Short mmCIF file of C-alpha atoms in Angstrom, two decimals:
data_model
loop_
_atom_site.label_atom_id
_atom_site.label_comp_id
_atom_site.label_asym_id
_atom_site.label_seq_id
_atom_site.Cartn_x
_atom_site.Cartn_y
_atom_site.Cartn_z
CA MET A 1337 -58.30 -9.00 4.63
CA ARG A 1338 -56.50 -11.93 3.24
CA PRO A 1339 -55.06 -14.43 5.77
CA GLY A 1340 -51.22 -14.28 5.94
CA GLY A 1341 -51.15 -10.73 4.78
CA PRO A 1342 -49.33 -9.42 7.82
CA ARG A 1343 -46.78 -12.23 7.51
CA VAL A 1344 -45.98 -11.36 3.91
CA ARG A 1345 -45.46 -7.65 4.94
CA GLN A 1346 -43.33 -8.75 7.81
CA ARG A 1347 -41.18 -10.89 5.47
CA GLY A 1348 -40.95 -8.02 3.02
CA ARG A 1349 -39.78 -5.73 5.84
CA ASP A 1350 -37.24 -8.30 7.05
CA LEU A 1351 -35.97 -8.81 3.40
CA ALA A 1352 -35.62 -5.06 3.03
CA THR A 1353 -33.80 -4.65 6.36
CA ARG A 1354 -31.37 -7.39 5.42
CA LEU A 1355 -30.68 -5.86 2.10
CA ALA A 1356 -30.13 -2.46 3.59
CA LEU A 1357 -27.74 -3.93 6.15
CA PHE A 1358 -25.93 -5.70 3.36
CA VAL A 1359 -25.57 -2.56 1.31
CA VAL A 1360 -24.36 -0.57 4.37
CA ARG A 1361 -21.83 -3.23 5.26
CA THR A 1362 -20.56 -3.51 1.70
CA LEU A 1363 -20.11 0.22 1.28
CA ARG A 1364 -18.45 0.51 4.75
CA GLY A 1365 -16.05 -2.28 4.00
CA GLU A 1366 -15.32 -0.87 0.60
CA TRP A 1367 -14.80 2.61 2.09
CA HIS A 1368 -12.13 1.27 4.48
CA ALA A 1369 -10.52 -0.90 1.83
CA MET A 1370 -10.22 1.74 -0.77
CA VAL A 1371 -9.89 4.91 1.20
CA VAL A 1372 -9.29 4.57 4.98
CA ASP A 1373 -6.51 1.90 4.82
CA PRO A 1374 -4.57 3.44 1.90
CA VAL A 1375 -4.58 6.85 3.66
CA ARG A 1376 -3.28 5.20 6.83
CA LEU A 1377 -0.52 3.57 4.81
CA LEU A 1378 0.24 6.85 3.01
CA LEU A 1379 0.51 8.79 6.37
CA ARG A 1380 2.96 6.11 7.56
CA ARG A 1381 5.10 6.07 4.40
CA GLY A 1382 4.91 9.77 3.48
CA LEU A 1383 5.08 11.17 0.02
CA SER A 1384 7.66 8.58 -0.98
CA GLY A 1385 4.84 6.18 -1.32
CA LEU A 1386 3.59 8.14 -4.37
CA LEU A 1387 6.63 8.18 -6.44
CA LEU A 1388 5.09 6.14 -9.34
CA ALA A 1389 1.99 8.40 -9.26
CA PHE A 1390 3.96 11.57 -9.61
CA VAL A 1391 6.27 10.07 -12.31
CA ALA A 1392 3.30 8.94 -14.31
CA ALA A 1393 1.34 12.29 -13.98
CA PHE A 1394 4.37 14.35 -14.88
CA GLY A 1395 5.25 12.02 -17.71
CA VAL A 1396 1.85 12.50 -19.33
CA ILE A 1397 2.00 16.22 -18.86
CA PHE A 1398 5.47 16.35 -20.41
CA PHE A 1399 4.45 14.34 -23.50
CA HIS A 1400 1.34 16.18 -23.92
CA ALA A 1401 3.26 19.53 -23.82
CA VAL A 1402 5.74 18.21 -26.40
CA ALA A 1403 2.97 16.89 -28.70
CA GLN A 1404 1.50 20.33 -29.05
CA HIS A 1405 4.14 21.16 -31.63
CA PRO A 1406 4.28 19.41 -35.02
CA ARG A 1407 7.88 18.24 -34.54
CA GLY A 1408 7.19 17.32 -30.99
CA GLU A 1409 4.14 15.23 -32.03
CA THR A 1410 6.20 13.34 -34.51
CA ALA A 1411 8.90 12.69 -31.77
CA VAL A 1412 6.27 11.50 -29.38
CA ARG A 1413 4.91 9.14 -31.95
CA MET A 1414 8.31 7.70 -32.74
CA VAL A 1415 9.26 7.28 -28.99
CA GLY A 1416 6.07 5.97 -27.47
CA GLY A 1417 3.50 5.65 -30.27
CA VAL A 1418 2.27 2.04 -30.60
CA GLN A 1419 0.30 0.82 -33.54
CA ALA A 1420 -0.78 -2.59 -34.63
CA ASP A 1421 1.02 -2.37 -38.03
CA LEU A 1422 4.39 -1.83 -36.39
CA PRO A 1423 6.93 -4.71 -36.18
CA LEU A 1424 6.47 -6.70 -33.00
CA TRP A 1425 9.87 -5.86 -31.59
CA LEU A 1426 9.29 -2.06 -32.14
CA ALA A 1427 5.85 -2.20 -30.51
CA LEU A 1428 7.31 -4.07 -27.49
CA ALA A 1429 10.10 -1.47 -27.23
CA ARG A 1430 7.66 1.36 -27.25
CA THR A 1431 5.14 -0.15 -24.93
CA PRO A 1432 6.74 1.05 -21.60
CA VAL A 1433 6.91 4.60 -22.91
CA SER A 1434 3.28 4.46 -24.20
CA LEU A 1435 2.12 4.37 -20.57
CA TYR A 1436 2.90 8.02 -20.50
CA VAL A 1437 1.71 9.07 -23.93
CA PRO A 1438 -1.90 10.35 -23.71
CA ALA A 1439 -4.38 9.37 -26.46
CA LEU A 1440 -5.28 12.23 -28.81
CA ASP A 1441 -9.05 11.75 -28.62
CA LEU A 1442 -9.34 11.73 -24.76
CA PRO A 1443 -9.46 14.61 -22.38
CA VAL A 1444 -5.94 15.07 -20.89
CA TRP A 1445 -6.44 16.62 -17.57
CA ALA A 1446 -9.31 14.17 -16.57
CA GLY A 1447 -7.11 11.29 -17.71
CA ILE A 1448 -4.18 12.61 -15.59
CA THR A 1449 -6.34 12.67 -12.54
CA GLN A 1450 -7.54 9.15 -13.04
CA LEU A 1451 -3.98 8.13 -13.82
CA PHE A 1452 -2.68 9.70 -10.62
CA LEU A 1453 -5.44 8.14 -8.39
CA ALA A 1454 -4.99 4.68 -10.00
CA PHE A 1455 -1.11 4.69 -9.63
CA ALA A 1456 -1.25 6.24 -6.11
CA LEU A 1457 -3.83 3.82 -4.71
CA ALA A 1458 -2.00 0.79 -6.33
CA GLU A 1459 1.43 1.83 -5.19
CA VAL A 1460 0.32 2.56 -1.60
CA THR A 1461 -1.67 -0.66 -1.37
CA LEU A 1462 0.19 -3.11 -3.58
CA GLY A 1463 3.75 -1.82 -3.82
CA ARG A 1464 5.71 -0.40 -6.70
CA ALA A 1465 6.84 -3.65 -8.30
CA ARG A 1466 3.38 -5.09 -8.43
CA THR A 1467 1.89 -1.84 -9.68
CA LEU A 1468 4.39 -1.69 -12.57
CA TYR A 1469 3.91 -5.40 -13.27
CA ILE A 1470 0.03 -5.10 -13.51
CA SER A 1471 0.03 -1.87 -15.54
CA TYR A 1472 2.56 -3.25 -18.09
CA VAL A 1473 0.79 -6.65 -18.47
CA THR A 1474 -2.60 -5.28 -18.97
CA THR A 1475 -1.39 -2.72 -21.55
CA LEU A 1476 0.58 -5.40 -23.34
CA ALA A 1477 -2.34 -7.78 -23.34
CA GLY A 1478 -4.43 -5.11 -25.26
CA THR A 1479 -1.49 -4.53 -27.73
CA LEU A 1480 -1.04 -8.23 -28.58
CA THR A 1481 -4.78 -9.03 -28.68
CA VAL A 1482 -5.39 -6.28 -31.26
CA ARG A 1483 -2.73 -7.89 -33.50
CA VAL A 1484 -4.59 -11.12 -33.19
CA MET A 1485 -7.95 -9.49 -34.21
CA LEU A 1486 -6.31 -7.84 -37.17
CA ALA A 1487 -4.89 -11.22 -38.26
CA ILE A 1488 -8.48 -12.75 -38.07
CA GLY A 1489 -9.79 -10.01 -40.24
CA PRO A 1490 -13.24 -8.31 -40.41
CA GLY A 1491 -16.26 -10.33 -39.58
CA HIS A 1492 -16.06 -13.61 -37.64
CA GLY A 1493 -18.69 -12.51 -35.16
CA GLY A 1494 -17.29 -9.01 -34.54
CA ILE A 1495 -14.01 -10.38 -33.24
CA GLY A 1496 -11.87 -9.41 -36.26
CA LEU A 1497 -10.83 -5.86 -37.18
CA PRO A 1498 -10.27 -4.30 -40.59
CA PRO A 1499 -6.68 -3.57 -41.74
CA GLU A 1500 -7.10 0.19 -41.41
CA ILE A 1501 -7.26 -0.19 -37.61
CA GLY A 1502 -3.62 -1.01 -37.68
CA HIS A 1503 -2.77 2.67 -38.23
CA VAL A 1504 -4.69 3.89 -35.07
CA LEU A 1505 -2.64 4.61 -31.96
CA ASP A 1506 -3.37 2.51 -28.93
CA THR A 1507 -5.13 3.86 -25.78
CA GLY A 1508 -1.84 4.99 -23.96
CA PRO A 1509 -2.15 4.91 -20.25
CA SER A 1510 -5.83 4.50 -20.04
CA ALA A 1511 -5.54 0.66 -20.35
CA ALA A 1512 -3.13 0.62 -17.35
CA VAL A 1513 -5.61 2.80 -15.40
CA VAL A 1514 -8.52 0.45 -16.15
CA GLY A 1515 -6.30 -2.56 -15.34
CA LEU A 1516 -5.14 -1.16 -11.99
CA PHE A 1517 -8.70 -0.11 -10.83
CA THR A 1518 -10.11 -3.53 -11.86
CA TYR A 1519 -7.36 -5.40 -10.03
CA LEU A 1520 -7.71 -3.37 -6.94
CA SER A 1521 -11.50 -3.68 -6.87
CA VAL A 1522 -11.21 -7.53 -6.98
CA VAL A 1523 -8.46 -8.02 -4.38
CA ARG A 1524 -9.81 -5.34 -2.03
CA ARG A 1525 -13.36 -6.58 -2.31
CA ALA A 1526 -14.76 -3.32 -3.89
CA PRO A 1527 -17.76 -4.21 -6.05
CA VAL A 1528 -18.79 -0.61 -6.51
CA VAL A 1529 -15.46 0.37 -7.93
CA PHE A 1530 -15.50 -2.78 -10.08
CA PHE A 1531 -18.83 -1.89 -11.70
CA LEU A 1532 -17.72 1.65 -12.21
CA THR A 1533 -14.61 0.62 -14.01
CA GLY A 1534 -15.54 -2.69 -15.79
CA GLY A 1535 -19.18 -1.81 -16.29
CA SER A 1536 -18.29 1.61 -17.82
CA MET A 1537 -15.77 -0.16 -20.10
CA VAL A 1538 -18.52 -2.55 -21.29
CA ALA A 1539 -20.93 0.29 -21.89
CA GLU A 1540 -18.21 2.28 -23.80
CA SER A 1541 -17.48 -0.58 -26.08
CA VAL A 1542 -21.13 -1.16 -26.77
CA VAL A 1543 -22.01 2.58 -27.42
CA LYS A 1544 -18.74 3.40 -29.21
CA PRO A 1545 -17.28 0.23 -30.69
CA ASN A 1546 -13.67 1.42 -31.38
CA LEU A 1547 -10.16 0.24 -30.83
CA ALA A 1548 -9.93 1.88 -27.35
CA GLY A 1549 -13.00 0.17 -26.22
CA ARG A 1550 -11.62 -3.27 -27.12
CA GLU A 1551 -8.34 -2.62 -25.47
CA HIS A 1552 -10.10 -1.47 -22.33
CA LEU A 1553 -12.15 -4.69 -22.28
CA ILE A 1554 -8.94 -6.74 -22.82
CA ALA A 1555 -7.31 -4.82 -19.93
CA VAL A 1556 -10.21 -5.71 -17.68
CA ALA A 1557 -10.08 -9.36 -18.56
CA ALA A 1558 -6.38 -9.42 -18.12
CA ALA A 1559 -6.66 -7.71 -14.70
CA LEU A 1560 -9.35 -10.19 -13.52
CA VAL A 1561 -7.02 -13.12 -14.40
CA LEU A 1562 -4.17 -11.47 -12.55
CA ALA A 1563 -6.43 -10.69 -9.57
CA VAL A 1564 -7.64 -14.30 -9.30
CA LEU A 1565 -4.09 -15.55 -9.30
CA HIS A 1566 -2.51 -12.60 -7.49
CA GLU A 1567 -1.27 -14.24 -4.36
CA ARG A 1568 0.06 -17.61 -5.54
CA PRO A 1569 2.63 -16.60 -8.18
CA TRP A 1570 3.51 -13.33 -6.58
CA GLN A 1571 4.25 -15.02 -3.13
CA ARG A 1572 6.57 -17.47 -4.87
CA LEU A 1573 8.50 -14.45 -6.49
CA ARG A 1574 8.82 -12.45 -3.24
CA LEU A 1575 9.25 -15.39 -0.78
CA PRO A 1576 13.11 -15.69 -1.13
CA ARG A 1577 13.61 -11.97 -0.20
CA ARG A 1578 11.03 -11.39 2.39
CA ALA A 1579 10.60 -14.79 4.02
CA ARG A 1580 14.16 -14.56 5.68
CA ALA A 1581 13.00 -11.52 7.74
CA ALA A 1582 9.40 -12.67 8.28
CA ARG A 1583 9.97 -16.34 9.27
CA PRO A 1584 11.72 -17.07 12.49
CA VAL A 1585 14.86 -19.03 12.06
CA ALA A 1586 14.75 -22.31 13.80
CA PRO A 1587 17.67 -22.90 16.14
CA PRO A 1588 19.94 -25.80 15.18
CA PRO A 1589 19.03 -29.01 16.83
CA VAL A 1590 20.80 -29.42 20.17
CA ARG A 1591 22.28 -32.85 20.72
CA PRO A 1592 21.73 -34.28 24.12
CA ALA A 1593 24.80 -34.18 26.15
CA VAL A 1594 26.31 -37.40 26.88
CA VAL A 1595 26.87 -37.84 30.61
CA TYR A 1596 29.64 -40.14 31.48
CA PRO A 1597 29.43 -41.71 34.94
CA GLU A 1598 32.04 -40.58 37.35
CA PRO A 1599 34.68 -43.16 37.93
CA VAL A 1600 34.16 -45.04 41.15
CA PRO A 1601 37.40 -45.25 43.16
CA ARG A 1602 38.43 -48.75 43.63
CA ARG A 1603 38.99 -49.71 47.18
CA ALA A 1604 42.49 -51.16 47.94
CA GLU A 1605 42.40 -54.77 48.37
CA PRO A 1606 44.11 -56.08 51.55
CA GLU A 1607 47.32 -57.75 50.66
CA PRO A 1608 47.13 -61.48 51.26
CA ALA A 1609 48.86 -62.75 54.31
CA LEU A 1610 52.12 -64.46 53.86
CA ARG A 1611 51.78 -68.15 53.74
CA ARG A 1612 53.90 -69.88 56.31
CA GLU A 1613 56.00 -72.51 54.78
CA ARG A 1614 56.28 -75.89 56.50
CA VAL A 1615 59.65 -77.33 56.67
CA PRO A 1616 59.78 -80.94 57.01
CA GLY A 1617 60.68 -81.92 60.50
CA GLY A 1618 60.31 -78.42 61.87
CA CYS A 1619 57.56 -76.73 63.72
CA ALA A 1620 55.24 -74.67 61.93
CA GLY A 1621 56.17 -71.06 62.17
CA SER A 1622 59.79 -71.70 63.22
CA GLY A 1623 62.43 -70.33 61.13
CA THR A 1624 64.74 -73.39 61.47
CA GLY A 1625 64.04 -76.96 60.85
CA GLU A 1626 65.29 -80.25 62.33
CA ARG A 1627 68.03 -81.96 60.72
#
């Protein structure tokens, strides 16, 4: 038996115990951050806290039903179809509607489920304004970056894209879904969700290097940047509206009262005694003098 063998085994057991405790604590914290706390907030706010999730899900269902007909598909493309070969102003005008236009090569109902969960979790946890902000910025980042890749051209280390990619529709709401999950996983300290979203997007881009994979990677990168900077710029934007109710208003400074001393009554001075005049040749005090 080698000397020090039991010590090595004991160290290995301690390391395994610490690793197991770390995994359990991480999973428990992630469960509370991503499930328990949002459910409590939802029970407190009611179904009104899922307005964006319902609108996004019904919007995708509506556009999917319309696109089943030839004329409807053309109308959906004209309203919310974003391609890289479009003029920039037209692409920017269609980008908000493209959040509800499903991609043609993706399963619709599975995408609707992911879309509903992403918007519901983000709306309950972050609020409606920030949810819309993150979803729009991540989608717009993918749209604009693809234009840059087309301008670079094919080659250049795999960064550029050939011109025929400009006719392909963008990913639709999937970029917003990926961006929201990535953002939430960072700000809520959820590494499992992060690797399930960001890691799956990296694997997708490697296995199937298409336009959707690149846009998803761009959405992940944009969401990471927003998550790192999420509190500083957002607190500056929302401070004028909420700080008045959150911060106690300091009372105006009270000036010390000036106390004037009470006037001291002056004592009446005794009148001076009448001086007796001396008349020459007369007695002092007599009213008549000698002549």
